[in-house]
Amino acid sequence: MHNHSLFEFVGQFSSELFELVCRIENQLLDQPLASLIQARLYTEQLVKIISKEEGIEDIYPLKHSERIHKLYRQNAVEEDIYLKLEWIRKKGNKAAHDINEVNINDVLQVHKFLFEISVWYMQVYVSYDFEAPIYKLPIKMSQETTNPLEAKDLDVLIKPYVEQTMQKMDEMWSEVQRQLEAIKEEKKRVQTETAITDADSPQQSEIAATAEKETLASSQQVLEIKKNELNEEDKRSKLSMETTSIDSIFAKNNFRLTKKTKKATEFEHLKNGEVLYLMAYKEISIVLNPKTVENNQSFKGGKESHSTALTRFPKKIKNGKTPTSYGYAFKFKTEIELGAFLKSLDDILI
């Protein structure tokens, strides 16, 4: 049933999501209402995975909309991904409460958005060098299909719809855009207030933060926090054992660890301040500053990689409308290969 699925790569990070998206594809045209509802479920489960990766639910669980908003506010998801997640969420909610006939255009756009969101997750959280398949719609030609649309009708319908810009989609898209602008204003306000508070009285910020924690921490929440802390400590202990050897390779080549996040570990050269990132992928991969690579002919074979984890690198637009940090990624099969590369890099940077 899943042969040659456009979403076959999803199985690399979640067999459950792969099964779900295959069901969506199989009934996309025959059962558009169910497809919209299940598409919302798909994004909800994927957002939960991202939320867990980013560690944003340490105290209490969040609703689907709250997760999306918080991930965007914390720069874990980019603007175009936020817009697509919100649009699918709202369309899915509407489909679940409205028995009227669903617009076929909606399910076609949902399918495309699911693909783009899944590719984004694959490239950011699984493998930077993932090559996405060419996008295409799953047009069923079986005689069993009950959808009255013929292939030629689909061609006429799909072509102008897929090619149109996001701004021309529908009223719900405009609603999501307005919502995004409100969140942007909120982010600016919070940043301004934080800057003023930090400048006036760092002690007041610390007191306010402590008071907020005490207000939220009911007895049940305290127990939950302690449980999470123990789990996290266990995870950190296991992760430490796995990464110690790699960290020592960086240390031997004059790089010190400066920051560690869910997506990447940041290292800085002891002598000249050059920054690079070890990405949290299954394979060993590091990302160098694009200026360093572009200005030095010694570096060959690096692939351009975009990620919000590359906080100290310059930004540029890739696929969406929002610039994201980028660099050039290099992948290694063994720690020995990594060590040899870092040694050559250390020699070049001195």
Tab-separated table of C-alpha atoms in Angstrom:
chain	number	residue	atom	x	y	z
A	1	MET	CA	0.000	0.000	0.000
A	2	HIS	CA	2.939	2.329	0.659
A	3	ASN	CA	4.935	1.590	-2.478
A	4	HIS	CA	6.486	4.709	-4.009
A	5	SER	CA	4.881	7.048	-1.479
A	6	LEU	CA	5.983	10.670	-1.720
A	7	PHE	CA	6.301	10.593	2.084
A	8	GLU	CA	8.452	7.477	2.279
A	9	PHE	CA	11.198	9.469	4.034
A	10	VAL	CA	8.878	10.127	6.997
A	11	GLY	CA	9.414	6.521	8.028
A	12	GLN	CA	13.005	7.428	8.903
A	13	PHE	CA	11.830	9.372	11.966
A	14	SER	CA	8.336	8.009	12.722
A	15	SER	CA	6.640	4.839	11.501
A	16	GLU	CA	3.345	6.026	13.040
A	17	LEU	CA	3.389	9.310	11.126
A	18	PHE	CA	4.315	7.456	7.932
A	19	GLU	CA	1.290	5.171	8.308
A	20	LEU	CA	-0.928	8.183	8.981
A	21	VAL	CA	0.261	10.239	6.021
A	22	CYS	CA	-0.139	7.220	3.728
A	23	ARG	CA	-3.772	6.960	4.825
A	24	ILE	CA	-4.200	10.656	4.070
A	25	GLU	CA	-2.776	10.178	0.580
A	26	ASN	CA	-4.938	7.135	-0.151
A	27	GLN	CA	-8.176	8.947	0.704
A	28	LEU	CA	-7.184	12.482	-0.289
A	29	LEU	CA	-9.690	12.808	-3.129
A	30	ASP	CA	-12.293	10.256	-2.038
A	31	GLN	CA	-12.633	11.495	1.560
A	32	PRO	CA	-11.459	15.121	1.685
A	33	LEU	CA	-13.181	15.811	5.028
A	34	ALA	CA	-11.358	12.941	6.738
A	35	SER	CA	-8.117	13.989	5.034
A	36	LEU	CA	-8.270	17.475	6.557
A	37	ILE	CA	-8.952	16.110	10.036
A	38	GLN	CA	-6.139	13.568	9.792
A	39	ALA	CA	-3.760	16.196	8.385
A	40	ARG	CA	-4.369	18.234	11.516
A	41	LEU	CA	-3.602	15.128	13.598
A	42	TYR	CA	-0.392	14.573	11.615
A	43	THR	CA	0.885	18.096	12.304
A	44	GLU	CA	-0.188	17.857	15.953
A	45	GLN	CA	1.925	14.731	16.444
A	46	LEU	CA	4.864	16.218	14.546
A	47	VAL	CA	4.702	19.427	16.600
A	48	LYS	CA	4.748	17.315	19.770
A	49	ILE	CA	7.952	15.692	18.529
A	50	ILE	CA	9.498	19.113	17.832
A	51	SER	CA	8.303	20.385	21.214
A	52	LYS	CA	10.001	17.451	22.904
A	53	GLU	CA	13.184	18.051	20.906
A	54	GLU	CA	13.187	21.689	22.008
A	55	GLY	CA	12.259	20.882	25.624
A	56	ILE	CA	9.489	23.468	25.948
A	57	GLU	CA	7.045	21.407	28.076
A	58	ASP	CA	9.032	20.857	31.244
A	59	ILE	CA	6.278	21.935	33.644
A	60	TYR	CA	2.902	21.235	32.058
A	61	PRO	CA	1.596	20.003	28.676
A	62	LEU	CA	0.476	22.507	26.059
A	63	LYS	CA	-2.413	22.589	23.621
A	64	HIS	CA	-1.650	22.177	19.922
A	65	SER	CA	-2.081	25.898	19.171
A	66	GLU	CA	0.034	26.831	22.208
A	67	ARG	CA	2.863	24.587	21.041
A	68	ILE	CA	2.877	26.125	17.567
A	69	HIS	CA	2.859	29.660	18.947
A	70	LYS	CA	5.559	28.957	21.518
A	71	LEU	CA	7.825	27.230	18.999
A	72	TYR	CA	7.574	30.274	16.757
A	73	ARG	CA	8.118	32.756	19.594
A	74	GLN	CA	11.251	30.848	20.609
A	75	ASN	CA	12.500	30.781	16.987
A	76	ALA	CA	12.353	26.974	16.831
A	77	VAL	CA	10.180	27.138	13.696
A	78	GLU	CA	10.437	29.645	10.884
A	79	GLU	CA	7.693	31.995	9.761
A	80	ASP	CA	6.602	30.026	6.699
A	81	ILE	CA	6.439	26.779	8.694
A	82	TYR	CA	4.402	28.495	11.408
A	83	LEU	CA	1.924	29.769	8.797
A	84	LYS	CA	1.462	26.320	7.265
A	85	LEU	CA	1.036	24.611	10.650
A	86	GLU	CA	-1.578	27.144	11.714
A	87	TRP	CA	-3.471	26.963	8.427
A	88	ILE	CA	-3.685	23.160	8.616
A	89	ARG	CA	-4.741	23.353	12.286
A	90	LYS	CA	-7.563	25.762	11.514
A	91	LYS	CA	-8.727	23.858	8.425
A	92	GLY	CA	-8.717	20.610	10.399
A	93	ASN	CA	-10.705	22.161	13.222
A	94	LYS	CA	-13.248	23.551	10.795
A	95	ALA	CA	-13.593	20.192	9.048
A	96	ALA	CA	-14.189	18.450	12.388
A	97	HIS	CA	-17.099	20.790	13.217
A	98	ASP	CA	-18.573	21.451	9.773
A	99	ILE	CA	-20.415	18.719	7.854
A	100	ASN	CA	-20.652	20.806	4.686
A	101	GLU	CA	-18.774	19.690	1.579
A	102	VAL	CA	-15.059	20.393	1.766
A	103	ASN	CA	-13.417	22.455	-0.958
A	104	ILE	CA	-11.173	20.112	-2.962
A	105	ASN	CA	-8.617	22.917	-3.228
A	106	ASP	CA	-8.122	22.760	0.536
A	107	VAL	CA	-7.075	19.111	0.575
A	108	LEU	CA	-4.744	19.666	-2.364
A	109	GLN	CA	-3.029	22.522	-0.527
A	110	VAL	CA	-2.943	20.547	2.729
A	111	HIS	CA	-1.130	17.725	0.958
A	112	LYS	CA	1.506	20.134	-0.365
A	113	PHE	CA	1.932	21.787	3.045
A	114	LEU	CA	2.327	18.404	4.778
A	115	PHE	CA	5.083	17.577	2.328
A	116	GLU	CA	6.915	20.886	2.835
A	117	ILE	CA	6.650	20.702	6.641
A	118	SER	CA	7.902	17.107	6.651
A	119	VAL	CA	10.851	17.964	4.415
A	120	TRP	CA	11.720	20.887	6.698
A	121	TYR	CA	11.687	18.635	9.772
A	122	MET	CA	13.807	16.032	7.993
A	123	GLN	CA	16.455	18.569	7.012
A	124	VAL	CA	16.552	20.395	10.363
A	125	TYR	CA	16.247	17.523	12.844
A	126	VAL	CA	17.266	14.335	11.027
A	127	SER	CA	19.799	14.925	8.236
A	128	TYR	CA	21.005	18.220	6.769
A	129	ASP	CA	21.882	16.576	3.427
A	130	PHE	CA	18.452	15.007	2.877
A	131	GLU	CA	17.396	15.442	-0.743
A	132	ALA	CA	13.641	15.874	-0.965
A	133	PRO	CA	11.798	14.018	-3.737
A	134	ILE	CA	10.107	16.064	-6.427
A	135	TYR	CA	6.659	17.078	-5.220
A	136	LYS	CA	3.640	15.571	-6.940
A	137	LEU	CA	0.006	14.969	-6.071
A	138	PRO	CA	-1.235	11.397	-5.485
A	139	ILE	CA	-3.758	11.108	-8.320
A	140	LYS	CA	-5.674	7.830	-7.996
A	141	MET	CA	-6.573	6.249	-11.309
A	142	SER	CA	-8.256	3.175	-9.829
A	143	GLN	CA	-11.709	2.249	-11.094
A	144	GLU	CA	-12.794	1.881	-7.480
A	145	THR	CA	-12.487	5.582	-6.740
A	146	THR	CA	-15.762	7.361	-6.142
A	147	ASN	CA	-14.362	10.818	-6.838
A	148	PRO	CA	-16.090	12.277	-9.904
A	149	LEU	CA	-13.039	14.252	-11.015
A	150	GLU	CA	-11.213	12.916	-14.063
A	151	ALA	CA	-7.439	13.247	-14.496
A	152	LYS	CA	-7.877	16.069	-17.020
A	153	ASP	CA	-10.143	17.915	-14.562
A	154	LEU	CA	-7.488	17.596	-11.866
A	155	ASP	CA	-4.831	19.011	-14.165
A	156	VAL	CA	-6.972	22.055	-14.861
A	157	LEU	CA	-7.794	22.488	-11.164
A	158	ILE	CA	-4.342	21.886	-9.692
A	159	LYS	CA	-2.101	23.911	-11.989
A	160	PRO	CA	-3.323	27.436	-11.170
A	161	TYR	CA	-3.916	26.589	-7.500
A	162	VAL	CA	-0.487	25.165	-6.741
A	163	GLU	CA	1.254	28.000	-8.580
A	164	GLN	CA	-0.572	30.845	-6.842
A	165	THR	CA	1.096	32.777	-4.037
A	166	MET	CA	0.226	32.204	-0.395
A	167	GLN	CA	-1.253	35.690	-0.038
A	168	LYS	CA	-4.071	34.786	-2.440
A	169	MET	CA	-5.201	31.589	-0.786
A	170	ASP	CA	-8.320	32.272	1.279
A	171	GLU	CA	-9.825	34.173	4.208
A	172	MET	CA	-8.403	31.711	6.713
A	173	TRP	CA	-4.910	32.333	5.401
A	174	SER	CA	-5.470	36.069	5.951
A	175	GLU	CA	-6.578	35.272	9.492
A	176	VAL	CA	-3.383	33.314	10.128
A	177	GLN	CA	-1.335	36.184	8.688
A	178	ARG	CA	-3.011	38.646	11.077
A	179	GLN	CA	-2.356	36.263	13.941
A	180	LEU	CA	1.303	36.078	12.947
A	181	GLU	CA	1.621	39.866	12.924
A	182	ALA	CA	0.137	39.999	16.435
A	183	ILE	CA	2.695	37.478	17.673
A	184	LYS	CA	5.486	39.481	16.037
A	185	GLU	CA	4.354	42.591	17.890
A	186	GLU	CA	4.213	40.594	21.122
A	187	LYS	CA	7.757	39.342	20.570
A	188	LYS	CA	9.003	42.887	19.987
A	189	ARG	CA	7.212	44.128	23.112
A	190	VAL	CA	8.615	41.338	25.286
A	191	GLN	CA	12.126	41.911	23.941
A	192	THR	CA	11.863	45.646	24.615
A	193	GLU	CA	10.506	45.135	28.126
A	194	THR	CA	13.180	42.556	28.877
A	195	ALA	CA	15.923	44.886	27.671
A	196	ILE	CA	14.602	47.740	29.811
A	197	THR	CA	14.229	45.516	32.870
A	198	ASP	CA	17.707	44.083	32.449
A	199	ALA	CA	19.183	47.548	32.106
A	200	ASP	CA	17.340	48.955	35.144
A	201	SER	CA	17.534	46.113	37.624
A	202	PRO	CA	18.811	42.581	36.994
A	203	GLN	CA	17.854	41.768	40.582
A	204	GLN	CA	14.200	42.646	39.926
A	205	SER	CA	14.137	40.260	36.965
A	206	GLU	CA	15.477	37.478	39.109
A	207	ILE	CA	12.952	38.179	41.876
A	208	ALA	CA	10.073	38.294	39.370
A	209	ALA	CA	11.143	35.042	37.785
A	210	THR	CA	11.357	33.358	41.201
A	211	ALA	CA	7.914	34.625	42.183
A	212	GLU	CA	6.418	33.335	38.941
A	213	LYS	CA	7.912	29.898	39.494
A	214	GLU	CA	6.531	29.779	43.042
A	215	THR	CA	3.075	30.775	41.836
A	216	LEU	CA	2.983	28.056	39.190
A	217	ALA	CA	4.461	25.297	41.306
A	218	SER	CA	1.588	23.537	42.983
A	219	SER	CA	2.399	20.387	44.897
A	220	GLN	CA	1.484	18.177	41.945
A	221	GLN	CA	3.581	20.251	39.573
A	222	VAL	CA	6.549	20.105	41.912
A	223	LEU	CA	6.413	16.311	41.881
A	224	GLU	CA	6.152	16.334	38.107
A	225	ILE	CA	9.111	18.690	37.819
A	226	LYS	CA	11.221	16.469	40.057
A	227	LYS	CA	10.297	13.469	37.942
A	228	ASN	CA	11.255	15.318	34.768
A	229	GLU	CA	14.516	16.440	36.323
A	230	LEU	CA	15.436	12.853	37.151
A	231	ASN	CA	14.565	11.758	33.622
A	232	GLU	CA	16.559	14.587	32.111
A	233	GLU	CA	19.507	13.846	34.382
A	234	ASP	CA	19.440	10.235	33.220
A	235	LYS	CA	19.314	11.366	29.590
A	236	ARG	CA	22.162	13.824	30.113
A	237	SER	CA	24.240	11.118	31.752
A	238	LYS	CA	23.771	8.762	28.811
A	239	LEU	CA	24.362	11.537	26.290
A	240	SER	CA	27.508	12.608	28.122
A	241	MET	CA	28.974	9.114	27.794
A	242	GLU	CA	28.255	9.113	24.052
A	243	THR	CA	29.609	12.588	23.286
A	244	THR	CA	32.660	12.760	25.569
A	245	SER	CA	34.945	11.194	22.967
A	246	ILE	CA	33.786	13.584	20.235
A	247	ASP	CA	34.098	16.614	22.526
A	248	SER	CA	37.655	15.581	23.361
A	249	ILE	CA	38.500	15.571	19.643
A	250	PHE	CA	37.444	19.218	19.435
A	251	ALA	CA	39.454	20.027	22.576
A	252	LYS	CA	42.599	18.442	21.119
A	253	ASN	CA	42.251	20.744	18.115
A	254	ASN	CA	41.894	23.990	20.101
A	255	PHE	CA	38.082	24.193	20.116
A	256	ARG	CA	36.222	24.748	23.386
A	257	LEU	CA	32.546	23.954	23.945
A	258	THR	CA	30.590	27.205	24.364
A	259	LYS	CA	26.933	26.147	24.110
A	260	LYS	CA	24.837	22.989	23.755
A	261	THR	CA	21.226	22.847	22.526
A	262	LYS	CA	18.872	20.112	21.322
A	263	LYS	CA	19.886	20.755	17.720
A	264	ALA	CA	23.602	21.464	17.915
A	265	THR	CA	26.723	21.932	20.033
A	266	GLU	CA	28.641	25.165	19.547
A	267	PHE	CA	32.455	25.217	19.625
A	268	GLU	CA	34.790	28.211	19.498
A	269	HIS	CA	38.458	28.223	18.473
A	270	LEU	CA	40.677	29.164	21.420
A	271	LYS	CA	43.042	31.344	19.398
A	272	ASN	CA	40.979	33.218	16.834
A	273	GLY	CA	37.352	32.845	17.969
A	274	GLU	CA	36.208	30.887	14.885
A	275	VAL	CA	32.837	29.247	15.624
A	276	LEU	CA	31.494	25.955	14.281
A	277	TYR	CA	28.601	23.647	15.166
A	278	LEU	CA	28.378	19.902	15.726
A	279	MET	CA	24.858	18.985	14.613
A	280	ALA	CA	22.704	16.576	16.636
A	281	TYR	CA	22.281	14.047	13.849
A	282	LYS	CA	22.901	10.315	13.862
A	283	GLU	CA	25.865	10.835	11.548
A	284	ILE	CA	28.810	13.044	12.525
A	285	SER	CA	28.364	16.414	10.828
A	286	ILE	CA	29.700	19.895	11.517
A	287	VAL	CA	28.721	23.258	10.048
A	288	LEU	CA	31.253	26.004	9.340
A	289	ASN	CA	30.707	29.748	9.047
A	290	PRO	CA	29.771	30.566	5.416
A	291	LYS	CA	32.228	33.481	5.327
A	292	THR	CA	35.066	31.138	6.340
A	293	VAL	CA	34.194	28.627	3.618
A	294	GLU	CA	33.461	31.147	0.864
A	295	ASN	CA	36.707	33.035	1.516
A	296	ASN	CA	38.962	29.967	1.583
A	297	GLN	CA	39.514	27.679	-1.399
A	298	SER	CA	40.816	24.931	0.914
A	299	PHE	CA	37.247	23.964	1.823
A	300	LYS	CA	35.530	21.766	-0.752
A	301	GLY	CA	32.543	19.453	-0.560
A	302	GLY	CA	30.553	21.400	2.012
A	303	LYS	CA	26.801	21.671	1.497
A	304	GLU	CA	24.777	24.743	2.389
A	305	SER	CA	22.753	24.061	5.549
A	306	HIS	CA	20.083	26.233	7.206
A	307	SER	CA	19.117	25.915	10.878
A	308	THR	CA	17.925	28.138	13.709
A	309	ALA	CA	20.607	26.449	15.840
A	310	LEU	CA	23.392	28.311	13.989
A	311	THR	CA	22.818	31.417	16.090
A	312	ARG	CA	26.194	33.079	15.507
A	313	PHE	CA	26.211	32.664	11.737
A	314	PRO	CA	24.818	35.127	9.152
A	315	LYS	CA	21.294	34.724	7.808
A	316	LYS	CA	19.704	34.539	4.381
A	317	ILE	CA	16.440	33.391	2.832
A	318	LYS	CA	16.262	29.782	1.657
A	319	ASN	CA	12.718	28.678	0.740
A	320	GLY	CA	10.414	30.805	2.887
A	321	LYS	CA	10.197	34.542	3.511
A	322	THR	CA	12.177	34.681	6.741
A	323	PRO	CA	16.004	34.700	6.695
A	324	THR	CA	17.549	31.857	8.706
A	325	SER	CA	21.087	31.232	9.893
A	326	TYR	CA	23.155	29.135	7.522
A	327	GLY	CA	26.587	27.635	7.007
A	328	TYR	CA	28.336	24.853	5.122
A	329	ALA	CA	28.010	21.313	6.448
A	330	PHE	CA	30.614	18.554	6.287
A	331	LYS	CA	29.806	14.934	7.139
A	332	PHE	CA	32.201	12.274	8.466
A	333	LYS	CA	31.882	8.506	8.721
A	334	THR	CA	34.200	8.111	11.726
A	335	GLU	CA	35.660	10.117	14.593
A	336	ILE	CA	39.079	9.630	13.000
A	337	GLU	CA	37.891	11.483	9.879
A	338	LEU	CA	36.475	14.248	12.068
A	339	GLY	CA	39.763	14.568	13.955
A	340	ALA	CA	41.765	14.812	10.725
A	341	PHE	CA	39.445	17.515	9.383
A	342	LEU	CA	39.598	19.538	12.613
A	343	LYS	CA	43.394	19.308	12.615
A	344	SER	CA	43.568	20.644	9.058
A	345	LEU	CA	41.041	23.315	10.002
A	346	ASP	CA	43.130	24.278	13.041
A	347	ASP	CA	46.212	24.604	10.829
A	348	ILE	CA	44.336	26.798	8.353
A	349	LEU	CA	42.835	29.067	11.010
A	350	ILE	CA	46.112	29.721	12.872
